[in-house]
PDB file of C-alpha atoms in Angstrom:
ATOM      1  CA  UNK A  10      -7.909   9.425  17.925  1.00 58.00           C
ATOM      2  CA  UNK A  11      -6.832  13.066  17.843  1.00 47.00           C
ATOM      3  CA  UNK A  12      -5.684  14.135  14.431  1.00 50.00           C
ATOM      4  CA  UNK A  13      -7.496  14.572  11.615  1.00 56.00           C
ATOM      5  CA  UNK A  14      -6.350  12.069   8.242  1.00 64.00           C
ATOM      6  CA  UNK A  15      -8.528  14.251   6.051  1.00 54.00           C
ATOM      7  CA  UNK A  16      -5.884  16.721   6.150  1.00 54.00           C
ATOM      8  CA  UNK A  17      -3.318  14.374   4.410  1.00 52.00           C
ATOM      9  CA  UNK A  18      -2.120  15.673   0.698  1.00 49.00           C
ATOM     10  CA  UNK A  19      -0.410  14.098  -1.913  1.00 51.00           C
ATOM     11  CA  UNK A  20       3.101  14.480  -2.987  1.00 52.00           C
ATOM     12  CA  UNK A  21       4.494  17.998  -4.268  1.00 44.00           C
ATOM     13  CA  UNK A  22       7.132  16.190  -5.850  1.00 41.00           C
ATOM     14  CA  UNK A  23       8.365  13.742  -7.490  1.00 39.00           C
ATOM     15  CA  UNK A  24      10.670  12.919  -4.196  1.00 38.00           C
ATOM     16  CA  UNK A  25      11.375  13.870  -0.996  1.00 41.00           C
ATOM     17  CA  UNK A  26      14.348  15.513   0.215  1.00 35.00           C
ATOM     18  CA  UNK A  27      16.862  12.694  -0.963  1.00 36.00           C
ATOM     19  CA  UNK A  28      16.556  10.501  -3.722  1.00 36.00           C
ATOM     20  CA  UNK A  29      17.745   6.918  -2.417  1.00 38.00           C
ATOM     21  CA  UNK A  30      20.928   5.788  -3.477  1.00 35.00           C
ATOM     22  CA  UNK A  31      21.278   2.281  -5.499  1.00 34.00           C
ATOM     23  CA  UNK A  32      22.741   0.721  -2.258  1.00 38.00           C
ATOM     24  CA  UNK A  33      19.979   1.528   0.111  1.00 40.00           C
ATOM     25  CA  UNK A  34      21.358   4.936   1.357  1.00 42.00           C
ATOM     26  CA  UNK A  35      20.406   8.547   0.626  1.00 41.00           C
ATOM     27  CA  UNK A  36      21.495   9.857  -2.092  1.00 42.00           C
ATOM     28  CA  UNK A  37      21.992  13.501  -3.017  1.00 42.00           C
ATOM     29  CA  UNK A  38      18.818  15.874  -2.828  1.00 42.00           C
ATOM     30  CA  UNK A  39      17.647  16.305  -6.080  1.00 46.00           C
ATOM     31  CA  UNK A  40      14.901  18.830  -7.261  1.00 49.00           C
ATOM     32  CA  UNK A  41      11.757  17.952  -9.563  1.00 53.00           C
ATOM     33  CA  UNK A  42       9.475  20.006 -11.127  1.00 56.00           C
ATOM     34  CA  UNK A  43       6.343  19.658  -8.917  1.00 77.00           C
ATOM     35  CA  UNK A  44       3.690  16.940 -10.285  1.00 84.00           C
ATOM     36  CA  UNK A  45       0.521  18.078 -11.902  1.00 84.00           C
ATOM     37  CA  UNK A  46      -2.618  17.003 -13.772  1.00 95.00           C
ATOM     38  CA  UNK A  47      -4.030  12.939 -13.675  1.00 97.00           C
ATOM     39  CA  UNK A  48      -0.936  11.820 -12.001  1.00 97.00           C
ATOM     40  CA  UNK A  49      -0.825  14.363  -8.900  1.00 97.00           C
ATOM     41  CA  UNK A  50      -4.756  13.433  -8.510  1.00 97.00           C
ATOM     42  CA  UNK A  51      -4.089  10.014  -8.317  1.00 98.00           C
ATOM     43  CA  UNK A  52      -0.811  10.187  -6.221  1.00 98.00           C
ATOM     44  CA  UNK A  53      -2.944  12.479  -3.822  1.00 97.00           C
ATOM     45  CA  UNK A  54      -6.006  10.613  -3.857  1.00 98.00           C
ATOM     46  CA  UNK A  55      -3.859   6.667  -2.729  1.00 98.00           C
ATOM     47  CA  UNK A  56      -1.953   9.001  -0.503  1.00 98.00           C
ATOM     48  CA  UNK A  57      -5.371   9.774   1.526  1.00 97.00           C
ATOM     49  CA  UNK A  58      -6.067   6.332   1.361  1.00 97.00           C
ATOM     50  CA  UNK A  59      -2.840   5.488   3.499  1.00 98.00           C
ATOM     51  CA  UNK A  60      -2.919   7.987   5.931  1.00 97.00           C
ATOM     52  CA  UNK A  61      -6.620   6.728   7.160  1.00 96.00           C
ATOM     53  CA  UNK A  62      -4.860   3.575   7.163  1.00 96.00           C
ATOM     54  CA  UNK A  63      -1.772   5.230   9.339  1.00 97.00           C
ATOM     55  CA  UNK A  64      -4.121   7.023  11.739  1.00 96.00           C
ATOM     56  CA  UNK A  65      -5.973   3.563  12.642  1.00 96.00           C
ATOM     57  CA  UNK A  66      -3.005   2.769  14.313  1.00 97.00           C
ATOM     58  CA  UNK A  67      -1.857   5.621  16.083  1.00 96.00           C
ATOM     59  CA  UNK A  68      -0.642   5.058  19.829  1.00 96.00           C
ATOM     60  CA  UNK A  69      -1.129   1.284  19.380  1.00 97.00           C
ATOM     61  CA  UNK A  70       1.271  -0.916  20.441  1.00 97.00           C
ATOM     62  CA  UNK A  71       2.790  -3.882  19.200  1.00 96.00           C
ATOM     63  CA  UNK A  72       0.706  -5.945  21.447  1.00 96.00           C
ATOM     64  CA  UNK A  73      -2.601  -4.191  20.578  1.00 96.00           C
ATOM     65  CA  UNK A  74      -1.721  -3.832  16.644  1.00 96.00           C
ATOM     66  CA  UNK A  75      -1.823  -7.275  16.563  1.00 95.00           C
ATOM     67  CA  UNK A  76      -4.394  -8.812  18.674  1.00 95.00           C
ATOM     68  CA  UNK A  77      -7.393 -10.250  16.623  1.00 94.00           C
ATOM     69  CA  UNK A  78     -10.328  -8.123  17.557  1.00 94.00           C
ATOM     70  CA  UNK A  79     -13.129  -9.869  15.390  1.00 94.00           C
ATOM     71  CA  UNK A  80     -13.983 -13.624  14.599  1.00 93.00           C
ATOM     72  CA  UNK A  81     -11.280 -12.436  11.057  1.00 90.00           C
ATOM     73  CA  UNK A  82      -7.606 -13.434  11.197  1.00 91.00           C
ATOM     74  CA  UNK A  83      -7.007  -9.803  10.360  1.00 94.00           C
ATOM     75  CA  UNK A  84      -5.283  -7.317  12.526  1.00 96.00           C
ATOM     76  CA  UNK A  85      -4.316  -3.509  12.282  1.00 97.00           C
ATOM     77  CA  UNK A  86      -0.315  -4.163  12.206  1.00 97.00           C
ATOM     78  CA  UNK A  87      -1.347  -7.122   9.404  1.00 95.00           C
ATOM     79  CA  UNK A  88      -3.242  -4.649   7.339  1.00 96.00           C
ATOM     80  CA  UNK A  89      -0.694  -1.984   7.172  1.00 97.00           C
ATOM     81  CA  UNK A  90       1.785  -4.963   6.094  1.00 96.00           C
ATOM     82  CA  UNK A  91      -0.456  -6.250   3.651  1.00 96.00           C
ATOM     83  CA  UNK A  92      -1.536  -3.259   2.041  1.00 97.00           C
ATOM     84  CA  UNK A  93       2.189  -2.125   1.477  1.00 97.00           C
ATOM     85  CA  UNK A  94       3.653  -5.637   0.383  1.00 95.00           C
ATOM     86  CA  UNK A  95       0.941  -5.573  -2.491  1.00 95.00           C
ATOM     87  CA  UNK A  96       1.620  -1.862  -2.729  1.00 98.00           C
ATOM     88  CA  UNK A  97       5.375  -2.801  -4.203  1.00 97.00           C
ATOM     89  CA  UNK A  98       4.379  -5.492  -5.677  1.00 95.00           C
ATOM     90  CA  UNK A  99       2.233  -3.975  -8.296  1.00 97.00           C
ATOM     91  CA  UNK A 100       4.704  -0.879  -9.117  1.00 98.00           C
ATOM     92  CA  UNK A 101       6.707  -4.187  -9.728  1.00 97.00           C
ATOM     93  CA  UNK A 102       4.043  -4.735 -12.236  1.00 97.00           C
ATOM     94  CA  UNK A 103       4.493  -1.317 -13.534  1.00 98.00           C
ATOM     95  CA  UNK A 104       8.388  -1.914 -13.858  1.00 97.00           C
ATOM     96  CA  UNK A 105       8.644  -5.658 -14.943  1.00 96.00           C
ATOM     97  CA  UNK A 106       4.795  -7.082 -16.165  1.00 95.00           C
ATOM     98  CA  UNK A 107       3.313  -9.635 -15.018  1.00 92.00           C
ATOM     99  CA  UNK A 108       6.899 -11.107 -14.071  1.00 92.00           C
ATOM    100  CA  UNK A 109       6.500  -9.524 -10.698  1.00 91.00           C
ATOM    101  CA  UNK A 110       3.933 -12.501 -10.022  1.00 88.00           C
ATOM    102  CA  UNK A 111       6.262 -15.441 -10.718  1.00 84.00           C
ATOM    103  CA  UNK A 112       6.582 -17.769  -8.425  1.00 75.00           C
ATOM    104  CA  UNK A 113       5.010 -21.430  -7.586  1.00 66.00           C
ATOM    105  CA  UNK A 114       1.439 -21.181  -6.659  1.00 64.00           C
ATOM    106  CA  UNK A 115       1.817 -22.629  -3.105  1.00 66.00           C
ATOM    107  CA  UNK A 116       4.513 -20.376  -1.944  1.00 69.00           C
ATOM    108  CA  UNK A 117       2.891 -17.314  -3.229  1.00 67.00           C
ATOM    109  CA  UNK A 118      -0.623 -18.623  -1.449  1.00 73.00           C
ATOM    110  CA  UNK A 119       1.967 -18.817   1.882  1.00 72.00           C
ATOM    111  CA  UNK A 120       3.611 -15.592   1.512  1.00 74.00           C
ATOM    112  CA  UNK A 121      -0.064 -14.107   1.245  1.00 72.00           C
ATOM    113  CA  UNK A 122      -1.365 -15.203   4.270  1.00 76.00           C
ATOM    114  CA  UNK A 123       1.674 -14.530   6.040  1.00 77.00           C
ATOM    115  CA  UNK A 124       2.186 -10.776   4.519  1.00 77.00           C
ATOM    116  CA  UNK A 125      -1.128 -10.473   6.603  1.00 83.00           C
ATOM    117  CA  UNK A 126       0.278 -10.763  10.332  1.00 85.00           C
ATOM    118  CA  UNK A 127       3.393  -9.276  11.790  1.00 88.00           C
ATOM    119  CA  UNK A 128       6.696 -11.913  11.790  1.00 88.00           C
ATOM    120  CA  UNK A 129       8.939 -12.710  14.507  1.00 91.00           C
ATOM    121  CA  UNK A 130      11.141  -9.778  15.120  1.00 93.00           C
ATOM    122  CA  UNK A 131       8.654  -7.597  13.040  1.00 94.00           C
ATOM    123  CA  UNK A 132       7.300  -4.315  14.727  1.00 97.00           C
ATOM    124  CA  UNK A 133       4.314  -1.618  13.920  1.00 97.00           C
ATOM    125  CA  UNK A 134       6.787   0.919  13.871  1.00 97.00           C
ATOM    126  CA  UNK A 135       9.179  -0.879  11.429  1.00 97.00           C
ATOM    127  CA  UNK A 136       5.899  -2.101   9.397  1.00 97.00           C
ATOM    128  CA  UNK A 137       5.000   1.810   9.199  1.00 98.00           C
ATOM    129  CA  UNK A 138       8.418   2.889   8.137  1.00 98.00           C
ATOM    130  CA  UNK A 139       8.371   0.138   5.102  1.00 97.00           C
ATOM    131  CA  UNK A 140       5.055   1.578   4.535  1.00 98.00           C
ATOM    132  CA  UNK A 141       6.348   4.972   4.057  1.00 98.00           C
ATOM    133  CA  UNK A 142       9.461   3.419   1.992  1.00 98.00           C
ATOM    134  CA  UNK A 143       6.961   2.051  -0.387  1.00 98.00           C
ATOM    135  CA  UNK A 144       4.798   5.089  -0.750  1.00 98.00           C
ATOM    136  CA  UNK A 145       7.787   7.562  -2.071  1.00 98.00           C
ATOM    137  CA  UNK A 146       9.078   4.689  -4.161  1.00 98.00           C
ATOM    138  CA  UNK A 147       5.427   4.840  -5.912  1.00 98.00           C
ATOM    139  CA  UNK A 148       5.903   8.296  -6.056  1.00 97.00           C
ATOM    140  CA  UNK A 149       9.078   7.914  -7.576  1.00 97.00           C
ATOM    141  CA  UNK A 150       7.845   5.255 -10.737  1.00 97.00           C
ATOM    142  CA  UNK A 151       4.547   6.955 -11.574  1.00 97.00           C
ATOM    143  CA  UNK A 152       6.672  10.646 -12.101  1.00 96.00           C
ATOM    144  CA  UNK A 153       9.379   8.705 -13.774  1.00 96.00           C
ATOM    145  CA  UNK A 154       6.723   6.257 -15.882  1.00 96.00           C
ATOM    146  CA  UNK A 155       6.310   7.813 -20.215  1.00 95.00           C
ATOM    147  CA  UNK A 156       2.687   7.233 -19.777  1.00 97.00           C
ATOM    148  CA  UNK A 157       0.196   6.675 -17.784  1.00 98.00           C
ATOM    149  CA  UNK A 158      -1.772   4.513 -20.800  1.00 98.00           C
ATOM    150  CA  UNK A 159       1.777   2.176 -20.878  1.00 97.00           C
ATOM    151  CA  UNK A 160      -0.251  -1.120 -20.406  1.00 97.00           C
ATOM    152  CA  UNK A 161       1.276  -4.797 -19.836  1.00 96.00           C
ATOM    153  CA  UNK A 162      -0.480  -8.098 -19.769  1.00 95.00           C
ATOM    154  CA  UNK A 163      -1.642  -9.582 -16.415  1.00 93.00           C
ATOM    155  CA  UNK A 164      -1.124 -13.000 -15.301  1.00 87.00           C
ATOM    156  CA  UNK A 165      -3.652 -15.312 -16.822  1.00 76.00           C
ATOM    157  CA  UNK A 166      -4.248 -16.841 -12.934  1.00 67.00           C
ATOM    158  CA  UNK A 167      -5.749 -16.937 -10.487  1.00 65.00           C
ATOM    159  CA  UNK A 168      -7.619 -13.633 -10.678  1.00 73.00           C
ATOM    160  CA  UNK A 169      -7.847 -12.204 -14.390  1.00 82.00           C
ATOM    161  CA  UNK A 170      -8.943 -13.065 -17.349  1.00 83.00           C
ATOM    162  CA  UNK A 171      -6.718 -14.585 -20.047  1.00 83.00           C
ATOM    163  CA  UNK A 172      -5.413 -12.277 -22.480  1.00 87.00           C
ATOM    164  CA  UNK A 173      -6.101  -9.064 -19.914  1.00 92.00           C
ATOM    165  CA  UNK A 174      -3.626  -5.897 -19.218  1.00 95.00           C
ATOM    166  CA  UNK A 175      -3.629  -2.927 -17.196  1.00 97.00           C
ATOM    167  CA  UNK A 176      -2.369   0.270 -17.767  1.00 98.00           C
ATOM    168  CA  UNK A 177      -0.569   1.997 -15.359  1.00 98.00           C
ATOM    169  CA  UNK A 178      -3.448   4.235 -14.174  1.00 98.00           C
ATOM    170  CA  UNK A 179      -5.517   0.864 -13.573  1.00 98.00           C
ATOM    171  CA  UNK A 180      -2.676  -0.149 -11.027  1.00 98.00           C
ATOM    172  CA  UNK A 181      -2.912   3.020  -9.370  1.00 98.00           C
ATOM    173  CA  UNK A 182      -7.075   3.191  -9.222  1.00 98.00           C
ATOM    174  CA  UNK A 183      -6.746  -0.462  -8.106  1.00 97.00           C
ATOM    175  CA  UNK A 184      -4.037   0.480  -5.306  1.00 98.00           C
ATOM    176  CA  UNK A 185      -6.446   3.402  -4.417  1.00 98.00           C
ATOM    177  CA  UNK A 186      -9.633   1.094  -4.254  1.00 98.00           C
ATOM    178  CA  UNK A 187      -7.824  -1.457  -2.235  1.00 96.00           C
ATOM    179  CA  UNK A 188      -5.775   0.755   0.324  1.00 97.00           C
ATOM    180  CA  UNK A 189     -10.031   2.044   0.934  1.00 97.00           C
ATOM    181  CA  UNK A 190     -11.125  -0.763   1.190  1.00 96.00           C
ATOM    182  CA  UNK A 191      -8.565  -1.886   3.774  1.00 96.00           C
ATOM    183  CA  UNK A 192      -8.848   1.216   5.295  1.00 96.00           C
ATOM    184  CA  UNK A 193     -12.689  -0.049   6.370  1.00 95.00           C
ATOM    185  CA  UNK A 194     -11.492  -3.559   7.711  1.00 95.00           C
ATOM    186  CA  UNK A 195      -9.370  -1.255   9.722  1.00 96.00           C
ATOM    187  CA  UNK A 196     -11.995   1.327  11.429  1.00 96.00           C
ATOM    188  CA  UNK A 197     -14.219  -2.305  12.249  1.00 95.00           C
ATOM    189  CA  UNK A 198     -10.930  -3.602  13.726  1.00 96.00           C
ATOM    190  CA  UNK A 199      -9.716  -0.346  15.979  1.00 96.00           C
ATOM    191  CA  UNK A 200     -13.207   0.648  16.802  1.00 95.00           C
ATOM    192  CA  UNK A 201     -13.673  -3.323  18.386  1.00 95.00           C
ATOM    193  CA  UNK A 202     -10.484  -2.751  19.855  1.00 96.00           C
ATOM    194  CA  UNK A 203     -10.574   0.589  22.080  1.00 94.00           C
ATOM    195  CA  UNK A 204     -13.657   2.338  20.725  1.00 93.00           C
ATOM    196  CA  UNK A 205     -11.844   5.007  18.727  1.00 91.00           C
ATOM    197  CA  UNK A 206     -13.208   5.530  15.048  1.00 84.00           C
ATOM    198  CA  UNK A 207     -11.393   7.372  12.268  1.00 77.00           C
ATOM    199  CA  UNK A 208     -14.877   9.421  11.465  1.00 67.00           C
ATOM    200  CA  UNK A 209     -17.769  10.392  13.744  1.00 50.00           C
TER     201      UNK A 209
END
């Protein structure tokens, strides 16, 4: 693997060019003052995170992305979907509380295991594009949020502890934290495939 993810920086903006439209489309560009302090570090620091992830999959295809290369389920096309489904899912958090969890227990269990592996008609490409998708819309809600302290409970199950709540910059250290930790699942999974390792 050729280029080098360390060189990846965070957003200098709140968007990019175009702000996207209600419907889907693009809407109108529209210029922000440039993001600075605690929430450019953090933007800056998940978007390193996802560009390892992104260069772990570089000249793959479809076929390769998702061939099992370990005794794990996981593959490199399943990663990148996984890590951007549960990307959205907690700036849902951010937007709505714990609401952005609902659901019966068995379904969600389901939809986990299947956010892990590329679906019929699904492609790496079209994985990576949602993954981009989902990164400016971050951008987007963490400019846009009053504070980064704004806190809302967490669902009392499976995972946390009743009565629990996370601030914004929790979601965004646990994003960060995950999206690495992904990111190292990853380098075991391309390295088994064709040799090629992110570092060294």
């Amino acid at each position: 693997m050729s280029t080098d993810p360390t060189t990846a920086t965070g957003p200098t903006t709140a968007t990019d060019a175009t702000t996207a439209a209600p419907d889907g489309g693009q809407g109108v560009a529209t210029a922000r003052p440039a993001l600075t302090g605690e929430r450019a570090d953090l933007l800056a620091n998940l978007a390193r995170r996802r560009a390892f992830l992104r260069f772990t999959v570089q000249n793959l295809d479809d076929e390769q992305a998702s061939r099992r290369t370990t005794v794990s389920e996981l593959t490199l096309a399943g990663l990148v979907k996984h890590v951007a489904v549960m990307e959205y899912q907690w700036l849902d958090f951010v937007l709505v509380g714990a609401a952005a969890f609902d659901g019966d227990m068995t379904a969600r269990e389901q939809k986990f295991r299947e956010d892990f592996q590329l679906s019929p008609g699904e492609t790496l490409a079209g994985v990576l594009d949602r993954f981009e998708e989902v990164a400016r819309r971050t951008e987007r809600i963490v400019a846009e949020v009053a504070d980064l302290d704004d806190a809302r409970p967490l669902p009392a199950a499976p995972w946390f502890e009743p009565g629990a709540s996370w601030s914004v910059r929790q979601v965004l250290l646990h994003l960060i934290a995950e999206t690495a930790h992904h990111c190292g699942h990853a380098d075991i999974l391309r390295e088994s495939l064709d040799g090629a390792r992110t570092m060294g």
